[in-house]
Every structure is written in structure tokens, then in C-alpha cells.
mmCIF file with all atom_site columns, C-alpha atoms in Angstrom:
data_model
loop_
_atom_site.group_PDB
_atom_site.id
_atom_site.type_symbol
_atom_site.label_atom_id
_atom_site.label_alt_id
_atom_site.label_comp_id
_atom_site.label_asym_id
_atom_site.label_entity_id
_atom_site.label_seq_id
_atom_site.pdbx_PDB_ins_code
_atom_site.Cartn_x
_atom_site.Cartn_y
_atom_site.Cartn_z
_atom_site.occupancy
_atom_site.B_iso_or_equiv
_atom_site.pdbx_formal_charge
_atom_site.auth_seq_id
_atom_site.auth_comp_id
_atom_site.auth_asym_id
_atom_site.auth_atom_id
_atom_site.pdbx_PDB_model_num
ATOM 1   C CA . UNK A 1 1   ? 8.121   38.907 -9.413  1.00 0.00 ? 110 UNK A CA 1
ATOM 2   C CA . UNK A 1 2   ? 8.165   38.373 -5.553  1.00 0.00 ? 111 UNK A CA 1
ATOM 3   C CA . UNK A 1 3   ? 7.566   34.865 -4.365  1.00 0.00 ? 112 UNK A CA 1
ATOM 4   C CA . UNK A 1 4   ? 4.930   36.889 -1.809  1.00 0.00 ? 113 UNK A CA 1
ATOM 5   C CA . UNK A 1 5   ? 3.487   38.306 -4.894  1.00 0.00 ? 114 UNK A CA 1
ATOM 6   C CA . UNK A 1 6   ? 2.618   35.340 -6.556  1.00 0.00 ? 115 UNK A CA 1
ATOM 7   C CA . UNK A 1 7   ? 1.220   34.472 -3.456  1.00 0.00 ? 116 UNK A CA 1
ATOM 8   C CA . UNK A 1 8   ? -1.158  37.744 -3.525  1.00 0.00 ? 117 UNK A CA 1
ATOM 9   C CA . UNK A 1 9   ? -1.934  36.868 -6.919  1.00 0.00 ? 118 UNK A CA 1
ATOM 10  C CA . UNK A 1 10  ? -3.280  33.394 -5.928  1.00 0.00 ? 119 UNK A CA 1
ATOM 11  C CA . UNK A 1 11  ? -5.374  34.515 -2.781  1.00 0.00 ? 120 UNK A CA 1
ATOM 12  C CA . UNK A 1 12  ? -6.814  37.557 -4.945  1.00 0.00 ? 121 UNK A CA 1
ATOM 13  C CA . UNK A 1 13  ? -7.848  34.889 -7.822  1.00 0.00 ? 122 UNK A CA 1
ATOM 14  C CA . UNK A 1 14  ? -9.029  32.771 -5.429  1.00 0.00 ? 123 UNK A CA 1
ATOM 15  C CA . UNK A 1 15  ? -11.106 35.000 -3.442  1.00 0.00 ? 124 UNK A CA 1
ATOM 16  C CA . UNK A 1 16  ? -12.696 36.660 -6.549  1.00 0.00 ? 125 UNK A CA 1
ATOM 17  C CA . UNK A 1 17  ? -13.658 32.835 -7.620  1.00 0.00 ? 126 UNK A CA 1
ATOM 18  C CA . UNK A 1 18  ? -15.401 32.044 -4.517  1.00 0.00 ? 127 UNK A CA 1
ATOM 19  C CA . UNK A 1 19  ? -17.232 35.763 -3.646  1.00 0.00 ? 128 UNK A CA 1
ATOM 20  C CA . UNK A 1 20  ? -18.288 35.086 -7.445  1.00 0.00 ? 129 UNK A CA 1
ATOM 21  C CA . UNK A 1 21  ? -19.264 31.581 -6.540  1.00 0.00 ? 130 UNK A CA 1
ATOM 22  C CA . UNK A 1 22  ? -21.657 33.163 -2.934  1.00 0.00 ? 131 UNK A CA 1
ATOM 23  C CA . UNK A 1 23  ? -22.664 35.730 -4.812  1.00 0.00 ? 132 UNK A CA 1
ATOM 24  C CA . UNK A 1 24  ? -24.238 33.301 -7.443  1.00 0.00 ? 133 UNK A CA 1
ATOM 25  C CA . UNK A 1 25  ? -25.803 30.785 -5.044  1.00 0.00 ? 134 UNK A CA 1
ATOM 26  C CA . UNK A 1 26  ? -27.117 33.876 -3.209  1.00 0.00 ? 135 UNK A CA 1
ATOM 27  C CA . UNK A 1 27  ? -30.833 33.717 -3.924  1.00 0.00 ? 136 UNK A CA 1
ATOM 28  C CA . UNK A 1 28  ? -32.635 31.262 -6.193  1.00 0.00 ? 137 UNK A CA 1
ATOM 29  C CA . UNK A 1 29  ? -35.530 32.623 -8.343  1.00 0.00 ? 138 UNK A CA 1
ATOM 30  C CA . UNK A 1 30  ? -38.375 32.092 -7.403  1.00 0.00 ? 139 UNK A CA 1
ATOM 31  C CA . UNK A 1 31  ? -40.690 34.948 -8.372  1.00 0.00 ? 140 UNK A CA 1
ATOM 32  C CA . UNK A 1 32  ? -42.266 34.060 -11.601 1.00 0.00 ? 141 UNK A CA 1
ATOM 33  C CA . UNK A 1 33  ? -45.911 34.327 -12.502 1.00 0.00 ? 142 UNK A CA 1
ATOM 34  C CA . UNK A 1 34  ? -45.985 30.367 -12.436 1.00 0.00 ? 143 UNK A CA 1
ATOM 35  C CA . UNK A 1 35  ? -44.317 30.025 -9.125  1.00 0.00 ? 144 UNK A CA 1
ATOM 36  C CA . UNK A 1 36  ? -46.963 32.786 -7.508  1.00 0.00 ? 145 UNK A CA 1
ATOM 37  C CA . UNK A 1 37  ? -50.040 30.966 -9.049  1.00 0.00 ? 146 UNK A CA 1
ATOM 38  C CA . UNK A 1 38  ? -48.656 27.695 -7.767  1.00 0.00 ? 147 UNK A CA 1
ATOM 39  C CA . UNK A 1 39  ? -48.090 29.446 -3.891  1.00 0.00 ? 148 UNK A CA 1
ATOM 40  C CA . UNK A 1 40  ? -51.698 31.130 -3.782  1.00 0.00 ? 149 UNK A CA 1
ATOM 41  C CA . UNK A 1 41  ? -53.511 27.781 -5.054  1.00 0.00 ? 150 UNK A CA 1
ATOM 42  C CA . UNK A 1 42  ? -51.482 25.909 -1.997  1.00 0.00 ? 151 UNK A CA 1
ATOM 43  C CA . UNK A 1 43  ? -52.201 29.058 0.424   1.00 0.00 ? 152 UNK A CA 1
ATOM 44  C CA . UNK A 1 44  ? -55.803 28.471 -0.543  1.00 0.00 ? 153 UNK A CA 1
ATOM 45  C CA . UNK A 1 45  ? -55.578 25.095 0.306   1.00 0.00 ? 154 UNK A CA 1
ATOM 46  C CA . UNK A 1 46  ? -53.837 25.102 3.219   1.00 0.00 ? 155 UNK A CA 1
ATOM 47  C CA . UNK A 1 47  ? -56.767 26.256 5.350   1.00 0.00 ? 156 UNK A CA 1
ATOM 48  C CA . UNK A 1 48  ? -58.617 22.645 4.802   1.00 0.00 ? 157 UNK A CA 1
ATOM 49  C CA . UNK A 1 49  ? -55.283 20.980 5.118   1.00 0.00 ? 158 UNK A CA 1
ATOM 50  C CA . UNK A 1 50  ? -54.567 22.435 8.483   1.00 0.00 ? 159 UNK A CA 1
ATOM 51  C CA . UNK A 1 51  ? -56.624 20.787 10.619  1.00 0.00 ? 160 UNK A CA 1
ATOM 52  C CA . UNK A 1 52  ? -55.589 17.494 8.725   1.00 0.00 ? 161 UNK A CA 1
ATOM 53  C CA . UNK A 1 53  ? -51.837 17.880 9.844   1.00 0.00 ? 162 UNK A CA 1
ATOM 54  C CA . UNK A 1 54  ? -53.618 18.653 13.495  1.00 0.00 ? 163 UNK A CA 1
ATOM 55  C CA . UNK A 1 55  ? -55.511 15.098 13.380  1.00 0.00 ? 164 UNK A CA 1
ATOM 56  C CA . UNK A 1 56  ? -52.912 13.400 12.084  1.00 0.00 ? 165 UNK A CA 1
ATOM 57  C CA . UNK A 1 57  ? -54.832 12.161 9.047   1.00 0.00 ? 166 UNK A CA 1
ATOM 58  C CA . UNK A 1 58  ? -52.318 13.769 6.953   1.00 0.00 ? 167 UNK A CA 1
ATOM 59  C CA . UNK A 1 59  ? -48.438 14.036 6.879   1.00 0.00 ? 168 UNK A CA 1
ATOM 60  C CA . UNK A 1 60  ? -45.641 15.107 4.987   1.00 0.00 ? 169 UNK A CA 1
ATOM 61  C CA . UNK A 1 61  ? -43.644 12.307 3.375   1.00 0.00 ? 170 UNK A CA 1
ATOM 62  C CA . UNK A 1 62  ? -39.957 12.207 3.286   1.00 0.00 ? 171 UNK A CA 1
ATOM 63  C CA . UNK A 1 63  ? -40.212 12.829 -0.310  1.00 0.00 ? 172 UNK A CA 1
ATOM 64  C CA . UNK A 1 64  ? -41.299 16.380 -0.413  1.00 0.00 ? 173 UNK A CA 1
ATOM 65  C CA . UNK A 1 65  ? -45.326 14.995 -0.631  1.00 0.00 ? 174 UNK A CA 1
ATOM 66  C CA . UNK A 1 66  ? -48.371 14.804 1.642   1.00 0.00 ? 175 UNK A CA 1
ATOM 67  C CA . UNK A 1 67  ? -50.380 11.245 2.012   1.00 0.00 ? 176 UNK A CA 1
ATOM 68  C CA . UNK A 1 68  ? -52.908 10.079 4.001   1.00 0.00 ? 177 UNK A CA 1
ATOM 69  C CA . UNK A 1 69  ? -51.571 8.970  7.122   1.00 0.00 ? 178 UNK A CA 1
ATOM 70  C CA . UNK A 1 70  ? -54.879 8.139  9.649   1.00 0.00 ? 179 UNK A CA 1
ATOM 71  C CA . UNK A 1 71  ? -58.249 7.615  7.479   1.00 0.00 ? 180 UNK A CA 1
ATOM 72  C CA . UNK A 1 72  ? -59.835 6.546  10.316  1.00 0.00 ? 181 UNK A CA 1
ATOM 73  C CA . UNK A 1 73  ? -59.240 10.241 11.393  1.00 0.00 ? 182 UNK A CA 1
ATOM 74  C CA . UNK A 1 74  ? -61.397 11.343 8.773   1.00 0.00 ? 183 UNK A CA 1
ATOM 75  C CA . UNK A 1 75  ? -65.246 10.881 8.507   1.00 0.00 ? 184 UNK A CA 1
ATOM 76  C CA . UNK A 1 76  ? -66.015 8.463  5.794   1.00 0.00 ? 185 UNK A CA 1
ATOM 77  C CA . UNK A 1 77  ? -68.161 11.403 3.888   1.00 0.00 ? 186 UNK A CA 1
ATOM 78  C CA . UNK A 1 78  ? -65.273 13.699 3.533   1.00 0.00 ? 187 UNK A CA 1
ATOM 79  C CA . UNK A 1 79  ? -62.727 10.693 2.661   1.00 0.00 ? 188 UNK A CA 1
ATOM 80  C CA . UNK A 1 80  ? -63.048 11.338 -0.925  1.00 0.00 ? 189 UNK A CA 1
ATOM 81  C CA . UNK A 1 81  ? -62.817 14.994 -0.579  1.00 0.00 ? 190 UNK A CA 1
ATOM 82  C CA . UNK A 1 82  ? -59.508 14.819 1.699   1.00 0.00 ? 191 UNK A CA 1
ATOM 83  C CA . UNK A 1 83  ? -57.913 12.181 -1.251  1.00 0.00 ? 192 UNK A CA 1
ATOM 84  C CA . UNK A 1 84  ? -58.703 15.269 -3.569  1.00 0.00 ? 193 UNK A CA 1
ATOM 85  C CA . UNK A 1 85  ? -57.494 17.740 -1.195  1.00 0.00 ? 194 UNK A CA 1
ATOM 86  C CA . UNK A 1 86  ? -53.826 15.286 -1.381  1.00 0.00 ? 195 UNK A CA 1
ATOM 87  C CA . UNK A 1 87  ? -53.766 14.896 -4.882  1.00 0.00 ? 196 UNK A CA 1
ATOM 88  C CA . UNK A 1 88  ? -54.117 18.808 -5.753  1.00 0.00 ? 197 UNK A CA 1
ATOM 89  C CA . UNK A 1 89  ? -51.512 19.348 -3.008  1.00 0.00 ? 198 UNK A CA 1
ATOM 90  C CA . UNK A 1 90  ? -48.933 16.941 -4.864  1.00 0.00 ? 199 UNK A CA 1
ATOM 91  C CA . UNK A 1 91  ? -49.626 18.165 -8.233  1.00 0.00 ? 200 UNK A CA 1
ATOM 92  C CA . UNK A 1 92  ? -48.799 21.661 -6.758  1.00 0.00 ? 201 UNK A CA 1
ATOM 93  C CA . UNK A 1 93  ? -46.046 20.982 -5.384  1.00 0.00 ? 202 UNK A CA 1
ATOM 94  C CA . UNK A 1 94  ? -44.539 18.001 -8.608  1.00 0.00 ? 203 UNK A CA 1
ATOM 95  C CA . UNK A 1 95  ? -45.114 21.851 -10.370 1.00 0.00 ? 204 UNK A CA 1
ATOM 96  C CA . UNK A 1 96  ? -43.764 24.209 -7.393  1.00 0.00 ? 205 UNK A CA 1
ATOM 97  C CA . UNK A 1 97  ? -40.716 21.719 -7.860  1.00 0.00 ? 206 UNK A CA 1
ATOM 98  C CA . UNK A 1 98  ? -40.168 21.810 -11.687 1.00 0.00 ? 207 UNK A CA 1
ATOM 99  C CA . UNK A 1 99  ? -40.767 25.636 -11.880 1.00 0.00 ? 208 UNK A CA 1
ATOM 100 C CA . UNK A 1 100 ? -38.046 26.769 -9.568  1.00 0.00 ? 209 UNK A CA 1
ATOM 101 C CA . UNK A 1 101 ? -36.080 24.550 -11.356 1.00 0.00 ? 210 UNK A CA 1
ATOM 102 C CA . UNK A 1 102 ? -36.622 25.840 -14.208 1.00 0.00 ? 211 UNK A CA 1
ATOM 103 C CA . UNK A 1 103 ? -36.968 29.484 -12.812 1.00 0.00 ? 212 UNK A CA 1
ATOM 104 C CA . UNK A 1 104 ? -33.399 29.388 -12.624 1.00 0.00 ? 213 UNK A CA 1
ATOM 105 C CA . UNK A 1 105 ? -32.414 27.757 -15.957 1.00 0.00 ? 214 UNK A CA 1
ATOM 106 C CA . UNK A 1 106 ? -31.669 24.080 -14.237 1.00 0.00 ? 215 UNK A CA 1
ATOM 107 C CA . UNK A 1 107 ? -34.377 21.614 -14.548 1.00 0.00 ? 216 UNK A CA 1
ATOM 108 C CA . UNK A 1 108 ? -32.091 18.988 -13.804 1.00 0.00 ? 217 UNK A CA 1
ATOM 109 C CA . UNK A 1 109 ? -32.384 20.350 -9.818  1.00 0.00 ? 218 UNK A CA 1
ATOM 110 C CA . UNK A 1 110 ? -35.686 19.228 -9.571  1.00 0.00 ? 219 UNK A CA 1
ATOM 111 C CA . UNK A 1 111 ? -35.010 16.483 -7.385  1.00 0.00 ? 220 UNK A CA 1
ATOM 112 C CA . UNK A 1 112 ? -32.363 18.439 -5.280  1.00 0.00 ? 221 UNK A CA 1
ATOM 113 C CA . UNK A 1 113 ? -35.476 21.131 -4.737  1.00 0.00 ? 222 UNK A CA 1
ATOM 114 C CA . UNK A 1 114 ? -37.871 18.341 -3.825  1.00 0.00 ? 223 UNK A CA 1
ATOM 115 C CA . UNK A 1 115 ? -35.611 16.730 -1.193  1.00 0.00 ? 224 UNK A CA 1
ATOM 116 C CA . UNK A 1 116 ? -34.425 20.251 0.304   1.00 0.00 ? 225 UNK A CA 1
ATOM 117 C CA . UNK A 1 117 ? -38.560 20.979 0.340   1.00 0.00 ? 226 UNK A CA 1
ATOM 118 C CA . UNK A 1 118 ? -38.914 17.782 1.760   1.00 0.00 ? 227 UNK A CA 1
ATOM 119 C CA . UNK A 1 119 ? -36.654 18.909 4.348   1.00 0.00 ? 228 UNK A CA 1
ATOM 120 C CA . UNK A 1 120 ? -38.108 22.158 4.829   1.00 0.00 ? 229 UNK A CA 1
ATOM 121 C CA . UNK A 1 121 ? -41.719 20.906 5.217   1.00 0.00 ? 230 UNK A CA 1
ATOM 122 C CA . UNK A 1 122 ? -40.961 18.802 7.814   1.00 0.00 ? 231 UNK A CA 1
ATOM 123 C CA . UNK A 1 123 ? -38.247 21.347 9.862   1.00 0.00 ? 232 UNK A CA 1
ATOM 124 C CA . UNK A 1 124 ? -41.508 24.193 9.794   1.00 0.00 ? 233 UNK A CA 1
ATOM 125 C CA . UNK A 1 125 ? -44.062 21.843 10.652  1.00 0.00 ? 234 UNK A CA 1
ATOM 126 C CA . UNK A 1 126 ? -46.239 22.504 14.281  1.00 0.00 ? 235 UNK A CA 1
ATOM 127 C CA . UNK A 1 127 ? -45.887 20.127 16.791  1.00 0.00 ? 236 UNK A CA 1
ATOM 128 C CA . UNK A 1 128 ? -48.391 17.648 16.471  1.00 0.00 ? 237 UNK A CA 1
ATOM 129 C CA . UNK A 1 129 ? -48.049 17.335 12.806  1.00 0.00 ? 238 UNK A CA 1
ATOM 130 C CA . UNK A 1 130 ? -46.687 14.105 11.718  1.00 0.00 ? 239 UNK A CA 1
ATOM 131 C CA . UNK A 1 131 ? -44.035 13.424 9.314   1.00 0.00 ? 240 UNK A CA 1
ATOM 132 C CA . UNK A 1 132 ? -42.132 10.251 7.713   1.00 0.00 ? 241 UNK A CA 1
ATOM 133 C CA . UNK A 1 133 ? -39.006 9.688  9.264   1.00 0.00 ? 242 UNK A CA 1
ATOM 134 C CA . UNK A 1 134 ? -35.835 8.191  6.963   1.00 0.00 ? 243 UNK A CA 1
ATOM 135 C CA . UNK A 1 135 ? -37.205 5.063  7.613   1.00 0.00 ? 244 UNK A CA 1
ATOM 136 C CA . UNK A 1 136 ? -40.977 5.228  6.836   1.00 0.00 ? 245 UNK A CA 1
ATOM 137 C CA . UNK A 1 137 ? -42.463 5.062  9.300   1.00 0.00 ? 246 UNK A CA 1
ATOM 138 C CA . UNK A 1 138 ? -44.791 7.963  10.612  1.00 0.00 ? 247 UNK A CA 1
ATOM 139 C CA . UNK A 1 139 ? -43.339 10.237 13.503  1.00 0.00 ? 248 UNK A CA 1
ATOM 140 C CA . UNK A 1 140 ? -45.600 12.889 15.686  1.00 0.00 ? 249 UNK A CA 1
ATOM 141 C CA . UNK A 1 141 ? -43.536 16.231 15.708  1.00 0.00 ? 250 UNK A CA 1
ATOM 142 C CA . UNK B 2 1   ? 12.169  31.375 -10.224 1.00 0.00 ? 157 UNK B CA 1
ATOM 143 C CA . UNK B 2 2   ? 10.608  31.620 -13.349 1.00 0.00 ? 158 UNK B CA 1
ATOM 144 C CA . UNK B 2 3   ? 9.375   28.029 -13.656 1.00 0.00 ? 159 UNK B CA 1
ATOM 145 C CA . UNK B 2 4   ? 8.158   28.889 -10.011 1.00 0.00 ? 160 UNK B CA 1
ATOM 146 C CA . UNK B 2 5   ? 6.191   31.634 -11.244 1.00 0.00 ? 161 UNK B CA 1
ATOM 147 C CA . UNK B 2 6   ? 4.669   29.380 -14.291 1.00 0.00 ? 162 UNK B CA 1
ATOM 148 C CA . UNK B 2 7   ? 3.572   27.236 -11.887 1.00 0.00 ? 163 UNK B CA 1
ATOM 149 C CA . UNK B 2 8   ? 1.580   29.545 -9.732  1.00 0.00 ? 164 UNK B CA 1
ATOM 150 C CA . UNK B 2 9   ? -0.054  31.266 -12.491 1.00 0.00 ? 165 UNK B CA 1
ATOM 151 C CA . UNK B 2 10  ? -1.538  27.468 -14.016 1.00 0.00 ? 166 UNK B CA 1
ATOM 152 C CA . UNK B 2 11  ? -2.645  26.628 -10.140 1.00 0.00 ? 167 UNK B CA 1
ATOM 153 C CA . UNK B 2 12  ? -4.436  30.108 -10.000 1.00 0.00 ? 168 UNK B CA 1
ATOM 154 C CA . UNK B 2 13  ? -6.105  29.738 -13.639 1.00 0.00 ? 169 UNK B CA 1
ATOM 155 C CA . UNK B 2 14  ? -7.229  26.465 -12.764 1.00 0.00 ? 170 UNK B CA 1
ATOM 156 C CA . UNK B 2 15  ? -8.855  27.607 -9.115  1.00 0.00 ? 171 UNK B CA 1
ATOM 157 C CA . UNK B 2 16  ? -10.720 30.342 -11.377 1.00 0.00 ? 172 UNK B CA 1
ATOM 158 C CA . UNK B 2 17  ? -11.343 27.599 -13.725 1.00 0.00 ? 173 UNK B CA 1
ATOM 159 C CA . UNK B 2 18  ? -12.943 25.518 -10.843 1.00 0.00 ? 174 UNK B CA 1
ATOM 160 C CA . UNK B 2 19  ? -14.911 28.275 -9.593  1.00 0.00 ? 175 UNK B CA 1
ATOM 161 C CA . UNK B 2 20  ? -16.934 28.605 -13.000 1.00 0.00 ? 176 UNK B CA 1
ATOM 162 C CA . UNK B 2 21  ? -17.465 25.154 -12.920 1.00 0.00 ? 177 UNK B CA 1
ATOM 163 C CA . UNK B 2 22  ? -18.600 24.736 -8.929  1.00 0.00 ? 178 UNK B CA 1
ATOM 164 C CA . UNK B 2 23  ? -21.116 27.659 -9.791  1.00 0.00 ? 179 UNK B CA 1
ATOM 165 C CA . UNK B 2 24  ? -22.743 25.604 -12.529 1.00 0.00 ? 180 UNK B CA 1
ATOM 166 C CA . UNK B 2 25  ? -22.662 22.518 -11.541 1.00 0.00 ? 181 UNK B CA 1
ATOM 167 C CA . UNK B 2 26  ? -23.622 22.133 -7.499  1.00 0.00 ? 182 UNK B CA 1
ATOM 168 C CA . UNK B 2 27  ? -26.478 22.620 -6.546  1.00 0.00 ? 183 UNK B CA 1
ATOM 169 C CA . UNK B 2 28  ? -26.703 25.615 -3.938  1.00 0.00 ? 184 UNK B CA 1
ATOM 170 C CA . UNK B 2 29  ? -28.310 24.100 -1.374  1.00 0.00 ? 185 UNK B CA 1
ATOM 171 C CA . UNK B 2 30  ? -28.397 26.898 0.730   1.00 0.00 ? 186 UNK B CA 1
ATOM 172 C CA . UNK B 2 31  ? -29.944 29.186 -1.261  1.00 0.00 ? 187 UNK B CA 1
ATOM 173 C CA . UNK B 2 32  ? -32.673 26.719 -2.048  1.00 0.00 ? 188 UNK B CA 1
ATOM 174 C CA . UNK B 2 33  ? -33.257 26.007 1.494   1.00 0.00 ? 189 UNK B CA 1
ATOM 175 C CA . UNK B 2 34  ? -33.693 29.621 1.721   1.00 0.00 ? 190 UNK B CA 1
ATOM 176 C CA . UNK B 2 35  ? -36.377 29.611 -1.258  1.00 0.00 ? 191 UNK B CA 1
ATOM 177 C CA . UNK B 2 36  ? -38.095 26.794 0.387   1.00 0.00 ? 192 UNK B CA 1
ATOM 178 C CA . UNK B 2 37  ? -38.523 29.029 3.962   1.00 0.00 ? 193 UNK B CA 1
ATOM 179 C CA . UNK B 2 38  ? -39.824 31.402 1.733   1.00 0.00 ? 194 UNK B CA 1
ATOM 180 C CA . UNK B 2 39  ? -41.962 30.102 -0.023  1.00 0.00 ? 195 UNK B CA 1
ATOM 181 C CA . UNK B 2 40  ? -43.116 27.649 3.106   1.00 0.00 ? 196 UNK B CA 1
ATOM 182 C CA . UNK B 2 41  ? -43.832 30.960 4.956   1.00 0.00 ? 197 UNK B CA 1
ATOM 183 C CA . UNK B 2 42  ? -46.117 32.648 2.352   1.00 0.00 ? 198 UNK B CA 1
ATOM 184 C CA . UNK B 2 43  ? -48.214 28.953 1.986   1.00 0.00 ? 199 UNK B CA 1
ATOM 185 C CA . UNK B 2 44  ? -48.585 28.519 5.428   1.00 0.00 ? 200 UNK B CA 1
ATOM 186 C CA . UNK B 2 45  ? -48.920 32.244 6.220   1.00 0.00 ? 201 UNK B CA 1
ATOM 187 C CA . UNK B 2 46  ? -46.509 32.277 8.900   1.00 0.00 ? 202 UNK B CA 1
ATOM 188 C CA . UNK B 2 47  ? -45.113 35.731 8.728   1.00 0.00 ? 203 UNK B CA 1
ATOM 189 C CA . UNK B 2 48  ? -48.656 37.443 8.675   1.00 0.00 ? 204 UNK B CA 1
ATOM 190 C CA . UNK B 2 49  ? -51.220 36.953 11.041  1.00 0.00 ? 205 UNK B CA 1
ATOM 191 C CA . UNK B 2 50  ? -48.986 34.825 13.560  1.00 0.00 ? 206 UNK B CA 1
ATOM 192 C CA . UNK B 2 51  ? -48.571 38.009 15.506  1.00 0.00 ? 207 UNK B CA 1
ATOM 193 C CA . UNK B 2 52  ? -52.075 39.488 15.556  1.00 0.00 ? 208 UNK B CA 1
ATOM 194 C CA . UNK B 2 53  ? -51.843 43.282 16.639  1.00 0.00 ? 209 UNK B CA 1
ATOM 195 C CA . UNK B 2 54  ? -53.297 43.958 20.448  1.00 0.00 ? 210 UNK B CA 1
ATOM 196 C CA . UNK B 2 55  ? -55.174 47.235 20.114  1.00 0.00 ? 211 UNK B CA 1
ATOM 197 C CA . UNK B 2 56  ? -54.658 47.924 24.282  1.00 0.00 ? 212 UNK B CA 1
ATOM 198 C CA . UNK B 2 57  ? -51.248 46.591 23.981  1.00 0.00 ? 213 UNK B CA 1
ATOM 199 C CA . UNK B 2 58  ? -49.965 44.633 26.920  1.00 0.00 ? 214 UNK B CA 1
ATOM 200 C CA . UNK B 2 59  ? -50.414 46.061 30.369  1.00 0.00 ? 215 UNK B CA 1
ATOM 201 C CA . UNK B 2 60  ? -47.713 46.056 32.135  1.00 0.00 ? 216 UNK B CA 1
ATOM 202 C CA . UNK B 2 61  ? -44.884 45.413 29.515  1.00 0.00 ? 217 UNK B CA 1
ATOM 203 C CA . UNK B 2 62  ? -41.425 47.928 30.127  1.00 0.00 ? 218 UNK B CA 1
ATOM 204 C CA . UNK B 2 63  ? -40.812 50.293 28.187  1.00 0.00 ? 219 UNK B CA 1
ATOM 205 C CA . UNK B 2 64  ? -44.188 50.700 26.668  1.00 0.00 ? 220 UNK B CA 1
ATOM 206 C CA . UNK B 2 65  ? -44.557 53.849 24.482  1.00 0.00 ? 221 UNK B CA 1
ATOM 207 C CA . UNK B 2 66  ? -47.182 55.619 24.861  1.00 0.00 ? 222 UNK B CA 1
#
């Protein structure tokens, strides 16, 4: 055998491994009937959480969350039912987290899928919204 | 030549080796960052309704159809 075949041999292998590899990584599940509950509860939500990210009495943490940033930004009636409105939205999304990883057979990516979330969140947010910054501290998009 | 070719064959087993082992073991982050757009756009309902339809369409816009 050719030296230059070898060679062939090696770049075929090797380019097999890594379409095999893309090919694999190329879409994530995410359409199970726990994953689609999970998205319409937060779509429901969303429309009261909306005009919190506007007021800036709630932001998106850097860990993949939403907290009460400004309670001075909400009336002290509704304070109780915006701490609710938070604490459904993390439970969603602890679950939204833990399902696609386990949609696709890894639960041990939960924390990579929180912190690319976490990520994403903050990247698709309006302007106006505020986030938390590496640091902590609260930063108006 | 021979030990030459031995020696090729092991590096390519072990690059298809590696491949099996990248593929279960990383975690594709672009494909998750993917998942995350997608699911971000159906929570925040940025796909539909972003563009609401204009029923006279815009006046003076090139290249209308009509």
C-alpha cells in the first residue's frame, strides 16, 4: 500500500468520525409532551411577566433564573402575586432544564442547559430588560 | 513500510475511537444553544405576531404586487 493511500485512509476515517460527530450534535430533543407542557405554562405566563422585564422589577439572573430586581417597581398589593409569578417561572424552567436533559438521554447536562439558557435569555432579551452581569450586579439591556 | 503502515492504521482507529467518545461525552453546545432560541422564541412568541400582517400593505413600497 501507497504511502498516499494510507494517507486517504486516514482523512476518510477521520472525516466519517467528525460528519458522524455534527451530525449527532445536530439538533437536541426537545419535543416531548413534558417539554411542550412546560413551554405553554411559561408562554402563559409570559404575558404578566412582560411588563415586569419593562419596569425593571424583574430580571434574568446569570444563572438561567428570574428574581426580583426593583420591588419598589411593583405596587405593594401585587408584591405577593409577582413573588408567585417568580417562583412558577423558576420551577418551570429547574423542569424545562432537567427534561431536555433528559429528552436526550443525559441528565448529567442539566447544568450545561441551564448556563447556555442562561445565556440565551439574556442574548434575546428587549432593550430595557435588565439582566445580571458576571459579576452580580444588575445591568439595563 | 510495513511498520509504517501499522502505524497509520492504530492512529486512524484511535481518531474513530475518539470520535465515539467526543460524541458522548461533550456537551454540544451548539445544538443546545439552538434548542434554547427555540424554545425562547415559542415562550416569548417572537416568531408570531412580531410581524402583524398590514391588510393595505405599505404605500409606496417597490415592487409591490398587486
Amino acid at each position: 500500500m501507497s504511502k498516499a493511500a494510507l494517507w486517504r485512509i486516514v482523512l476518510m476515517v477521520a472525516v466519517t468520525t467528525w460528519a458522524g460527530a455534527a451530525i449527532a450534535q445536530a439538533n437536541l430533543e426537545i419535543n416531548t409532551p413534558a417539554i411542550a407542557s412546560l413551554k405553554s405554562s411559561m408562554q402563559n405566563r409570559h404575558a404578566q411577566l412582560a411588563p415586569l422585564y419593562g419596569n425593571g422589577a424583574v430580571g434574568f439572573t446569570r444563572d438561567g433564573n428570574v428574581a426580583l430586581r426593583d420591588a419598589n417597581a411593583v405596587p405593594l398589593a401585587q408584591r405577593q402575586q409577582v413573588n408567585a409569578l417568580i417562583a412558577g417561572e423558576n420551577q418551570d424552567r429547574a423542569a424545562l432544564y432537567r427534561e431536555i436533559a433528559r429528552a436526550n438521554g443525559q441528565p448529567g447536562w442539566e447544568n450545561d442547559i441551564r448556563a447556555t439558557f442562561a445565556q440565551r435569555w439574556i442574548e434575546r432579551a428587549q432593550p430595557g430588560w435588565y439582566y445580571q452581569s458576571a459579576g452580580g450586579s444588575w445591568v439595563r439591556k | 513500510m510495513e511498520r509504517y503502515g501499522y502505524r497509520v492504521m492504530l492512529f486512524a482507529g484511535a481518531l474513530a475511537l475518539g470520535g465515539c467518545v467526543t460524541i458522548n461525552i461533550y456537551f454540544p453546545a451548539a445544538a443546545a444553544e439552538r434548542a434554547a432560541d427555540r424554545i425562547i422564541d415559542e415562550v416569548w412568541q417572537l416568531k408570531k405576531g412580531e410581524n402583524p400582517p398590514k391588510p393595505d400593505g405599505p404605500a409606496g413600497a417597490p415592487g409591490e404586487r398587486k
